[in-house]
XYZ file of C-alpha atoms in Angstrom:
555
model
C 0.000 0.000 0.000
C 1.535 3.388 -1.106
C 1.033 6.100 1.836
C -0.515 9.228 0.945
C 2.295 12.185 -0.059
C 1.003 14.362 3.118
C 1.501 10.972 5.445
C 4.864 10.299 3.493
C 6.357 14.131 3.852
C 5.294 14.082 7.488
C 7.345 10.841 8.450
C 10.263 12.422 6.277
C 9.992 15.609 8.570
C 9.251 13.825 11.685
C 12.652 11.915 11.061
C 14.608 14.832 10.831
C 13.243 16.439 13.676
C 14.039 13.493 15.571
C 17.142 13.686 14.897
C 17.848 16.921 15.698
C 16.492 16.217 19.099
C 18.932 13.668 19.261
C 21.651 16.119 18.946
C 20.463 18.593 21.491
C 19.901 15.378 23.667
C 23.262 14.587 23.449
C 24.390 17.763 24.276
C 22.531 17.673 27.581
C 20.200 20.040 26.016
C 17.375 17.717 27.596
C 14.244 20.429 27.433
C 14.916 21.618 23.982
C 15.258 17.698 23.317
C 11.766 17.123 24.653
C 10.194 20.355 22.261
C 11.962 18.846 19.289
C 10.644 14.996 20.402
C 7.378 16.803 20.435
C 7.217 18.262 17.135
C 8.158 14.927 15.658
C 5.117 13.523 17.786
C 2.756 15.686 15.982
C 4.136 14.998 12.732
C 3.713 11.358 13.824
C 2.042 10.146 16.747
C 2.774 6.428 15.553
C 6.181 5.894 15.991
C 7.129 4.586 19.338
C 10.906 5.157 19.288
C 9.484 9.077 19.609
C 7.754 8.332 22.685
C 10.592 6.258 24.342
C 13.072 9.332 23.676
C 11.134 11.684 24.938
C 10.738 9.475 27.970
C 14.091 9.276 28.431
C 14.714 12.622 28.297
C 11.986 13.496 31.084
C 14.152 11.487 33.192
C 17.174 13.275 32.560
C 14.945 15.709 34.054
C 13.682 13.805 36.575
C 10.078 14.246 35.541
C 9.274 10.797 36.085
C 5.875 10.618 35.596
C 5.651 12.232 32.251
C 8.562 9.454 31.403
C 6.340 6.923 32.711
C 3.198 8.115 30.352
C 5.366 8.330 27.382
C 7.079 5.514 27.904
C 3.459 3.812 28.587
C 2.039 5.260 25.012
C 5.732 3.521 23.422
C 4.330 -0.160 24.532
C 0.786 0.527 23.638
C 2.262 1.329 20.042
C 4.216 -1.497 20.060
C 4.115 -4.118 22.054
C 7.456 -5.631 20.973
C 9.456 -2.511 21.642
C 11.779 -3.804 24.443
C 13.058 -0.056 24.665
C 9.428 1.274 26.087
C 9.959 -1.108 28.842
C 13.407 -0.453 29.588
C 12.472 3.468 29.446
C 9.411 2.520 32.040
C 10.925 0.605 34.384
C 13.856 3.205 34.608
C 11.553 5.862 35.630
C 9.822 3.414 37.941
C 13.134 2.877 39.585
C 13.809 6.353 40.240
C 10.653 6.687 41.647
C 11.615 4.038 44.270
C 9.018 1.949 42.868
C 10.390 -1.194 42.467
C 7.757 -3.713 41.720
C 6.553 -2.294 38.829
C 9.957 -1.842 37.961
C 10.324 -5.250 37.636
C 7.614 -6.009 36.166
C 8.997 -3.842 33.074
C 12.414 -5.099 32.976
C 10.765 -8.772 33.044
C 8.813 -7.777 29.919
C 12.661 -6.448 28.493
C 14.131 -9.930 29.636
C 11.063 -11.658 27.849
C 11.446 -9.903 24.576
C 15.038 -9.552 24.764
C 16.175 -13.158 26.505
C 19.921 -12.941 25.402
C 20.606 -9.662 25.942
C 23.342 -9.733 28.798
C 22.524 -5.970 29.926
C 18.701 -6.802 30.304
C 19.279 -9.669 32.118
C 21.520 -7.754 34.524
C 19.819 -4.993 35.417
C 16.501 -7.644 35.795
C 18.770 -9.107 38.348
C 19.173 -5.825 40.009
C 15.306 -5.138 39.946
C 15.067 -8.341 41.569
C 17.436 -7.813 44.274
C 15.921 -4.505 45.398
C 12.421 -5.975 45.205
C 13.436 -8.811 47.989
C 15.261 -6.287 49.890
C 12.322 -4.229 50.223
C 10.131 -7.377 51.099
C 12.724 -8.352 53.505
C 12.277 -4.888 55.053
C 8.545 -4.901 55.366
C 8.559 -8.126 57.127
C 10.940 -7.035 60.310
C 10.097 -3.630 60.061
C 8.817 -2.160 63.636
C 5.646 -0.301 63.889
C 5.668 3.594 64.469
C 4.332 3.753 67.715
C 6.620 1.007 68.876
C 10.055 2.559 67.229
C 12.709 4.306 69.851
C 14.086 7.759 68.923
C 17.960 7.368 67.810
C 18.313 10.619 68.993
C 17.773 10.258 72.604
C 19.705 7.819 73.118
C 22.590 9.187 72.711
C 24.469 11.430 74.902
C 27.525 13.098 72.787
C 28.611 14.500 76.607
C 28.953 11.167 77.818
C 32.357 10.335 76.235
C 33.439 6.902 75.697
C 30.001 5.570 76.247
C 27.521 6.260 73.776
C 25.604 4.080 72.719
C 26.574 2.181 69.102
C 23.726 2.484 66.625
C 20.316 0.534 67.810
C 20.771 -2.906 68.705
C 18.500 -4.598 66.451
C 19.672 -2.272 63.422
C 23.059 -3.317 63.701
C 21.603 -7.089 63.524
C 18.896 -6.127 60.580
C 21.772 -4.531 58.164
C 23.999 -7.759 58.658
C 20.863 -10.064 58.460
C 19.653 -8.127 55.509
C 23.330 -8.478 53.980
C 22.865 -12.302 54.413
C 18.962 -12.227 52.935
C 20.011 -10.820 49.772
C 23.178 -13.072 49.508
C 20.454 -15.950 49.979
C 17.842 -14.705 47.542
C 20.528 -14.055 44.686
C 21.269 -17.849 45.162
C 17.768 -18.659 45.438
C 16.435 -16.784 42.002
C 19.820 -18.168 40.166
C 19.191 -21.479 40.653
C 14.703 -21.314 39.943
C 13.357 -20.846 42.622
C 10.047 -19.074 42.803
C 10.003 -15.203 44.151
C 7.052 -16.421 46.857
C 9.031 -19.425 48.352
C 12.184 -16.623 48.273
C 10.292 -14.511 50.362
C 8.994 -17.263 52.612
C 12.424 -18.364 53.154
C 14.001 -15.178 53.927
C 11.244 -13.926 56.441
C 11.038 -17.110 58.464
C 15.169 -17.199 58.820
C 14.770 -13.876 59.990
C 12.329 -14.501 62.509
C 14.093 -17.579 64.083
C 16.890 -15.534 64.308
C 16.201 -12.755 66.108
C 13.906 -14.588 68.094
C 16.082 -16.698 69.210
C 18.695 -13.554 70.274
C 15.994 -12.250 72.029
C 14.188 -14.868 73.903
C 17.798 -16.031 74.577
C 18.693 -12.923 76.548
C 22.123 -12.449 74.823
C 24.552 -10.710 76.875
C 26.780 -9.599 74.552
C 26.769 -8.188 70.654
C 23.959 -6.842 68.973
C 21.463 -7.184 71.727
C 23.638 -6.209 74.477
C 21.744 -3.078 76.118
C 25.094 -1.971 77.292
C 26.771 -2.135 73.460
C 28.489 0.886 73.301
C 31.084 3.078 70.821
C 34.406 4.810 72.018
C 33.365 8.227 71.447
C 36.870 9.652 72.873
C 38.874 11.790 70.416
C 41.689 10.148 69.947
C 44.964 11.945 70.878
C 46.248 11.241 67.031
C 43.191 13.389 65.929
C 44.049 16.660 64.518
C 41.020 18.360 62.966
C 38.615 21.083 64.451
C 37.099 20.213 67.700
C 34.096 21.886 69.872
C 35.331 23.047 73.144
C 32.473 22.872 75.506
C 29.046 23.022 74.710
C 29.136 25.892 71.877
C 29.977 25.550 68.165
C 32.149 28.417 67.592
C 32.604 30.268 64.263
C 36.363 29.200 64.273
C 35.578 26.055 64.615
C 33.240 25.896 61.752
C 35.631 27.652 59.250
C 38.502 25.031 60.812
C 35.762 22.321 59.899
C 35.168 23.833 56.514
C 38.684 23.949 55.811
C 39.025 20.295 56.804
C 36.086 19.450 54.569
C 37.669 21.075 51.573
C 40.762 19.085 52.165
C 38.677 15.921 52.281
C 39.367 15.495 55.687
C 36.451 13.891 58.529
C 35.187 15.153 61.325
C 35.093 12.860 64.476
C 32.122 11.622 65.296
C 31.686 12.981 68.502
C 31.556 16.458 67.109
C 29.279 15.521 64.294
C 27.249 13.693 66.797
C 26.310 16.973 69.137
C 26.079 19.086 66.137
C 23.510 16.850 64.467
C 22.132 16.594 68.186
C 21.807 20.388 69.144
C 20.424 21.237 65.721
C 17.261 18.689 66.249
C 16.727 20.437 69.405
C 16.345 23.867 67.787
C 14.423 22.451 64.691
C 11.728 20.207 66.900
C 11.025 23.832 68.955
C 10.226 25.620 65.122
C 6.600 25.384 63.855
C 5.891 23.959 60.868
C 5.791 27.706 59.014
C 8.400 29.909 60.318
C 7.897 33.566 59.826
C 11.368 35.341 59.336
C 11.340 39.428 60.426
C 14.332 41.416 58.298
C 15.086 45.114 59.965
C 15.004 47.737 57.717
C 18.196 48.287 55.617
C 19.161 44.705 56.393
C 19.060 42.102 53.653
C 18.426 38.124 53.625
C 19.756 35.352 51.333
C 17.478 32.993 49.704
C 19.003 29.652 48.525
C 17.868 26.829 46.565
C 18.841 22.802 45.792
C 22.917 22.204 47.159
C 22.344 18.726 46.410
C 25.725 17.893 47.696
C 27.384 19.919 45.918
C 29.416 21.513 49.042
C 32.474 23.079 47.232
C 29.406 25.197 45.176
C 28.048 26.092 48.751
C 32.032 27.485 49.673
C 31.383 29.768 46.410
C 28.007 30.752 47.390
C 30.137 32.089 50.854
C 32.880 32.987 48.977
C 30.311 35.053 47.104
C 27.914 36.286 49.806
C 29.417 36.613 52.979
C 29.217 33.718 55.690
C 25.874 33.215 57.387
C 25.562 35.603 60.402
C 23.382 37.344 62.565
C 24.250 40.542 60.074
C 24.247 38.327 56.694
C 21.237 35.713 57.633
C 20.499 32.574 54.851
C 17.599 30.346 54.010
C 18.358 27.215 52.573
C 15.284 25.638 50.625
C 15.853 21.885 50.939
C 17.422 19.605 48.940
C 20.366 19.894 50.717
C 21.964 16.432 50.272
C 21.444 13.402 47.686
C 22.841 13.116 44.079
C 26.244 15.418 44.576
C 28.668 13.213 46.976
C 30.040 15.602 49.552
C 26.097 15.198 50.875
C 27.130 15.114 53.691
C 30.055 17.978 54.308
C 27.149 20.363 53.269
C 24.567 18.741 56.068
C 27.220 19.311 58.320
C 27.755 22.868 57.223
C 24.850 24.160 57.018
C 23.846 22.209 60.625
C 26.904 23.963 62.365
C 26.151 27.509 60.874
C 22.846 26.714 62.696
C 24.233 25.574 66.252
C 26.631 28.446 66.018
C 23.744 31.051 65.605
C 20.081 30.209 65.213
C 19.068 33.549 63.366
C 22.251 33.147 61.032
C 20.424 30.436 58.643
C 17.067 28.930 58.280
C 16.434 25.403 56.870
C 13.947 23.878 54.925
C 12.121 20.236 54.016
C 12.886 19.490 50.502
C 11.490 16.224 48.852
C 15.213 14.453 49.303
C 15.135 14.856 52.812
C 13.420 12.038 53.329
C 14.161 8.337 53.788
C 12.715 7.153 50.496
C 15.066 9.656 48.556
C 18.619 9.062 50.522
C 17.873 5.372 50.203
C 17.916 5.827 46.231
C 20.383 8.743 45.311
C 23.201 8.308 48.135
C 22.652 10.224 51.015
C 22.011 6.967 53.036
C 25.175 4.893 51.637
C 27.556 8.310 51.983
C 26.539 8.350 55.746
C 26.811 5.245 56.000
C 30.458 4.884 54.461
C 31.966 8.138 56.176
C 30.621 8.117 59.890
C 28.056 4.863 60.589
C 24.633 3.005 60.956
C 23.735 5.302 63.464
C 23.938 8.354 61.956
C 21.850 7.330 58.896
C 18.593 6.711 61.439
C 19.976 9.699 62.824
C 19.406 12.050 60.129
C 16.430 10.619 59.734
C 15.129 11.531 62.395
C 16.507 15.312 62.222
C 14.949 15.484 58.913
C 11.229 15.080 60.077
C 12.219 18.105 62.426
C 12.303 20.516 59.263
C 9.882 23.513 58.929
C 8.123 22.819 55.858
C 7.820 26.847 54.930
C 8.797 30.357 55.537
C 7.369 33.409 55.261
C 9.612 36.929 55.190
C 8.040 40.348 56.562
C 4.424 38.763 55.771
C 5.209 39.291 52.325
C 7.245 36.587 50.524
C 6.354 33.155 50.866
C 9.161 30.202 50.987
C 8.557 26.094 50.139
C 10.646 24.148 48.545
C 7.817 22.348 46.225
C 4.900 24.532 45.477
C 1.855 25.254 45.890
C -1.871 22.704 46.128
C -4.691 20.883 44.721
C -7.225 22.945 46.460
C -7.924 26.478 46.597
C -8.413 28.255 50.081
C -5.330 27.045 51.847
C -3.873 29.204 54.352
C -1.060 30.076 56.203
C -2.704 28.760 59.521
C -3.456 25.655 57.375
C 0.502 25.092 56.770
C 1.414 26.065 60.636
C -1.338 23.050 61.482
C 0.458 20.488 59.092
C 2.049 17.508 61.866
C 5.403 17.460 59.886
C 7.489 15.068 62.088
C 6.880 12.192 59.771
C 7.942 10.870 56.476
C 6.492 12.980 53.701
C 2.869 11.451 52.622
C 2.106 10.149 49.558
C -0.378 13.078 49.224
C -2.208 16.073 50.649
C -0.717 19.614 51.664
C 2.534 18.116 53.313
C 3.115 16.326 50.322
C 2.213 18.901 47.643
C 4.675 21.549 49.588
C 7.392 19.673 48.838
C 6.781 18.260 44.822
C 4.495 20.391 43.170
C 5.804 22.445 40.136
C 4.249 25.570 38.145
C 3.193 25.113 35.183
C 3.264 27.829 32.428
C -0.792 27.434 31.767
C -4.011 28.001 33.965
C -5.350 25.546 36.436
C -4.148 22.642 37.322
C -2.072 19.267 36.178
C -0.919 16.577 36.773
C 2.896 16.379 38.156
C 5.398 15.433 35.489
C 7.320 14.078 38.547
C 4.248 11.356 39.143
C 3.715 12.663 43.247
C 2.049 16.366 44.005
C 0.515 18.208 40.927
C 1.496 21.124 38.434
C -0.362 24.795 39.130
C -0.907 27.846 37.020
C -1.070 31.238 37.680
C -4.184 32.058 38.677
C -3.435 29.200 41.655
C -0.447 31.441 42.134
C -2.869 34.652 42.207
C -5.325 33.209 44.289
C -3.377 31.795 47.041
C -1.316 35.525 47.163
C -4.452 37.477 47.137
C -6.248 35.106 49.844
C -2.968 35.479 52.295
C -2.047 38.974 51.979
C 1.162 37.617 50.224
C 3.213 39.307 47.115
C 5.838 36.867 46.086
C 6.283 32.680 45.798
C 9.921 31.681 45.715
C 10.537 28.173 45.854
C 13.223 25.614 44.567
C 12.924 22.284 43.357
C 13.768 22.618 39.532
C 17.057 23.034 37.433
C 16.848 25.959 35.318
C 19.126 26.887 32.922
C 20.125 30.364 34.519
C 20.294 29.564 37.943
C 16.421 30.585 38.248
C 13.163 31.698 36.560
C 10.531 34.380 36.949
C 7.143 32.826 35.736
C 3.475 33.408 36.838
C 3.739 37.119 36.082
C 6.388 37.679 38.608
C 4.493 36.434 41.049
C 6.960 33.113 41.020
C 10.530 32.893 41.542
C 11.732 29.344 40.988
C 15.899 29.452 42.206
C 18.321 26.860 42.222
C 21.701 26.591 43.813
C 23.595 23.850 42.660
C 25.473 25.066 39.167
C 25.906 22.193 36.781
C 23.723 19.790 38.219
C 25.286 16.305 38.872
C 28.396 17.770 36.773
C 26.487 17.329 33.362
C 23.095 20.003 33.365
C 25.954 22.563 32.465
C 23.148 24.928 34.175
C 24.056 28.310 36.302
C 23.533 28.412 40.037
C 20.993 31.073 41.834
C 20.604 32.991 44.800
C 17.945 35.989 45.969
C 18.768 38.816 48.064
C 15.779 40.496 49.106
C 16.618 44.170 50.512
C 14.499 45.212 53.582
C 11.765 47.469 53.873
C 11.150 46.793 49.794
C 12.359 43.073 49.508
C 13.131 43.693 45.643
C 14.905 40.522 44.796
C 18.278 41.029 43.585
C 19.181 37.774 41.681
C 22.905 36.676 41.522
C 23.896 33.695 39.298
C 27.152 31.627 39.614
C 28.868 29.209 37.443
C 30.196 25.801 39.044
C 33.764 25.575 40.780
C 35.805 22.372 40.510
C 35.925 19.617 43.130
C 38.177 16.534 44.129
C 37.556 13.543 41.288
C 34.043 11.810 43.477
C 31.658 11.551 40.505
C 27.772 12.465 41.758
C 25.680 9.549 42.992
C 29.087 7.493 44.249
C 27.233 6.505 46.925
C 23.653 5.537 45.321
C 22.264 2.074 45.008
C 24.126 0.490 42.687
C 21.038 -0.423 40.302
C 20.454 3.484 40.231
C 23.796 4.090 39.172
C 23.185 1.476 36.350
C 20.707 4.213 34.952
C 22.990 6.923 35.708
């Protein structure tokens, strides 16, 4: 059959425009990539390798759930497209959503069964699906878990307590459950008898530690870790109870040389800064004198020798030069946690000096995935990971400066009418819900059109303007800033100016190529004066080091 000339020219022009997107893909040009896949879309709605690219381009851009819908229409094209799958399953991944993750790279492994990268990554899948069920079964109930936190006592030198008895057991029983299930999938054996077999070692295990009363090890309710600094130890130390600004640049200093910080010291900093963050409500309002200024940052990311230009820059945080970092402090960049640190001592040192923010990556669910939890773990211990955990459910989940300028990291929500008593109500010392306001702070997105959308990230939703307009007008508000996104400049002024999106951490995971942003707002006027920054070198640690290795695969 002979295709019409209109059809013909349009798959002819469709092709080129696909291959021009190509190009600017490869040149990490990933939104101009997605306008181009577009265009070739329109021309051609058919073809299903269009879909897939675009898909994977969203990821690059870590809107997952527009990757998963494209990716979605890619299969429905063609069902034989192992590439849709693949594309799916990768966003599904990042999403932390691992068993329909596996369900796509099954379908790969199915289409594609001698294709040795399909069956490795399946294998991956696989292992992070039994980790996760190995997880649910010994995991302890909320009202029954202990807070990390107060158990320790960084005073009490030379006998603080280790990390939590039965975590030390679960990460070497869960090293021995996935050992076990690798061996159990290679050689055939069926993913419920897997499961079966791993939760019912488990259980006879640490039942039989506990109703055996052992003295000693794991369950010993005297375990404890030498918190003495050693005499060999020669980098910055807290004298007393106060964190000093000496010691913080000496700790800064050590950090750029790659050098740690003993644990003790980490410990009470992490320590005094929950204190101060647990007495915060949920929406902090910020007062700036007259003739003073304030700093808004966005997304670090890890990126902590970009957060020594920002001082470099700016000033140091201060009672005269104050900060507000939007979230997204750690995850991705690996010095994750030299900027925690940072940023946590600046607090200590002076609690009107900086103010912190929720983002979506401070959150268990996130570090797990993109290497906040495996850098703790790696440069201090077990301990600290549950640690900052807990610390992190401690974060105010918004600002507001002079009554004027609202602060979130995410955006704004699905319903009209919210107010700032609303946010100040939110119970924030939890894990960040699937859904509702607490959940919407932290993900949602503008989006350049009226109303409402649904999130190209899959969790919150995308807002317009008029949302924008509304939820100014209704709280005697002139000005959204929030973080969140990469932008090309550093930041972006949408919604009429009523929206500042900025973003702090210059080429993103060393290959957006994008400026860095920060906002000084002048008091009484608050005009924001934007300042953009290009990225600084760092020591040879590529971003996500420290993420889950099937993550990295994707990478």
């Amino acid at each position: 059959m002979v295709m019409p000339s209109m059809e013909v020219e349009n798959s002819s022009q469709a092709e080129e425009i696909k291959l021009r997107a190509n190009e600017a893909f490869k040149a990490h040009k990933y939104s101009q990539a997605i306008d181009l896949y577009s265009q070739a879309i329109e021309l051609n709605s058919e073809n299903a390798v269009y879909w897939a690219n675009r898909a994977l381009a969203h990821t690059k851009l870590e809107e997952y759930g527009s990757a998963i819908q494209d990716a979605s229409k890619a299969v429905e094209i063609d069902p034989k497209y192992s590439k849709g799958y693949y594309r799916r399953g990768a966003a599904y991944l990042a999403m932390g959503k691992f068993k329909e993750a596996l369900k796509d790279f099954q379908q790969v492994k199915k289409i594609c069964p001698n294709d040795p990268d399909a069956t490795k990554k399946l294998k991956e899948c696989e292992k992070a699906v039994m980790k996760l069920k190995f997880e649910e079964a010994i995991s302890v109930p909320n009202s029954e878990r202990h807070s990390v936190a107060d158990s320790i006592d960084f005073r009490s030198i030379g006998t603080g307590p280790d990390s939590s008895s039965l975590t030390t057991l679960v990460t070497a029983l869960a090293a021995a459950a996935v050992a076990m299930v690798v061996v159990m999938l290679v050689v055939g054996i069926a993913a419920t008898t897997v499961a079966t077999t791993v939760v019912a070692v488990v259980v006879v295990v640490i039942g039989a530690c506990w109703w055996g009363g052992c003295t000693s090890g794991v369950f010993s309710r005297s375990h404890t870790v030498n918190l003495d600094v050693e005499p060999q130890y020669s980098g910055a130390r807290i004298e007393g109870d106060v964190v000093t600004l000496d010691f913080v640049k000496r700790m800064m200093d050590d950090f750029r040389s790659q050098k740690c910080l003993h644990k003790r010291y980490a410990y009470q900093i992490v320590l005094q800064t929950r204190e101060m963050l647990r007495a915060l409500p949920s929406l902090v309002d910020i007062n700036v004198p007259n003739n003073s200024h304030f700093t808004v940052c966005g997304d670090v990311h890890g990126q902590f020798y970009d957060l020594l230009n920002i001082f470099d820059l700016n000033g140091l945080p201060s009672e005269e030069n104050p900060y507000l970092f939007n979230g997204d402090f750690v995850d991705r960049g690996s010095f994750s946690l030299e900027v925690i640190l940072t940023l946590f001592a600046f607090k200590c040192m002076c609690p009107s000096a900086i103010y912190l923010a929720r983002g979506n990556h401070e959150s268990k669910s996130m570090n797990k995935i993109y290497g906040f939890e495996g850098e703790v773990r790696s440069k201090l211990s077990e301990t600290f990971v549950e640690l900052f955990a807990e610390v992190f459910c401690c974060l105010p989940l918004a600002h507001v400066i002079n009554e004027k300028i609202f602060v979130v990291h995410g955006g704004l929500f699905s319903v009209d009418g919210v107010k700032l008593s609303d946010i100040r109500a939110i119970d924030r010392f939890c894990e960040p819900p699937e859904e509702g306001l607490m959940c919407e702070l932290l993900w949602s997105d503008p989006q350049p059109y009226p109303g409402r959308g649904p999130s190209k990230r899959g969790v919150g939703l995308s807002f317009g303007v008029d949302v924008t307009k509304r939820f100014l007008q209704e709280n005697n508000l002139d000005l959204v800033v929030r973080s969140h996104e990469v932008k090309d400049e550093g930041y972006e002024i949408e919604h009429d100016g009523k929206l500042i999106t900025v973003f702090s951490a210059p080429n993103y995971c060393d290959q957006m190529g994008n400026k860095g942003a920060f906002i000084r707002f002048e008091a009484p006027d608050l005009k924001p004066n934007i300042v953009t920054f290009s990225a600084v070198p760092h020591p040879d640690v590529k971003p996500m080091a420290y993420a889950n290795n099937f993550l990295r695969m994707f990478s």
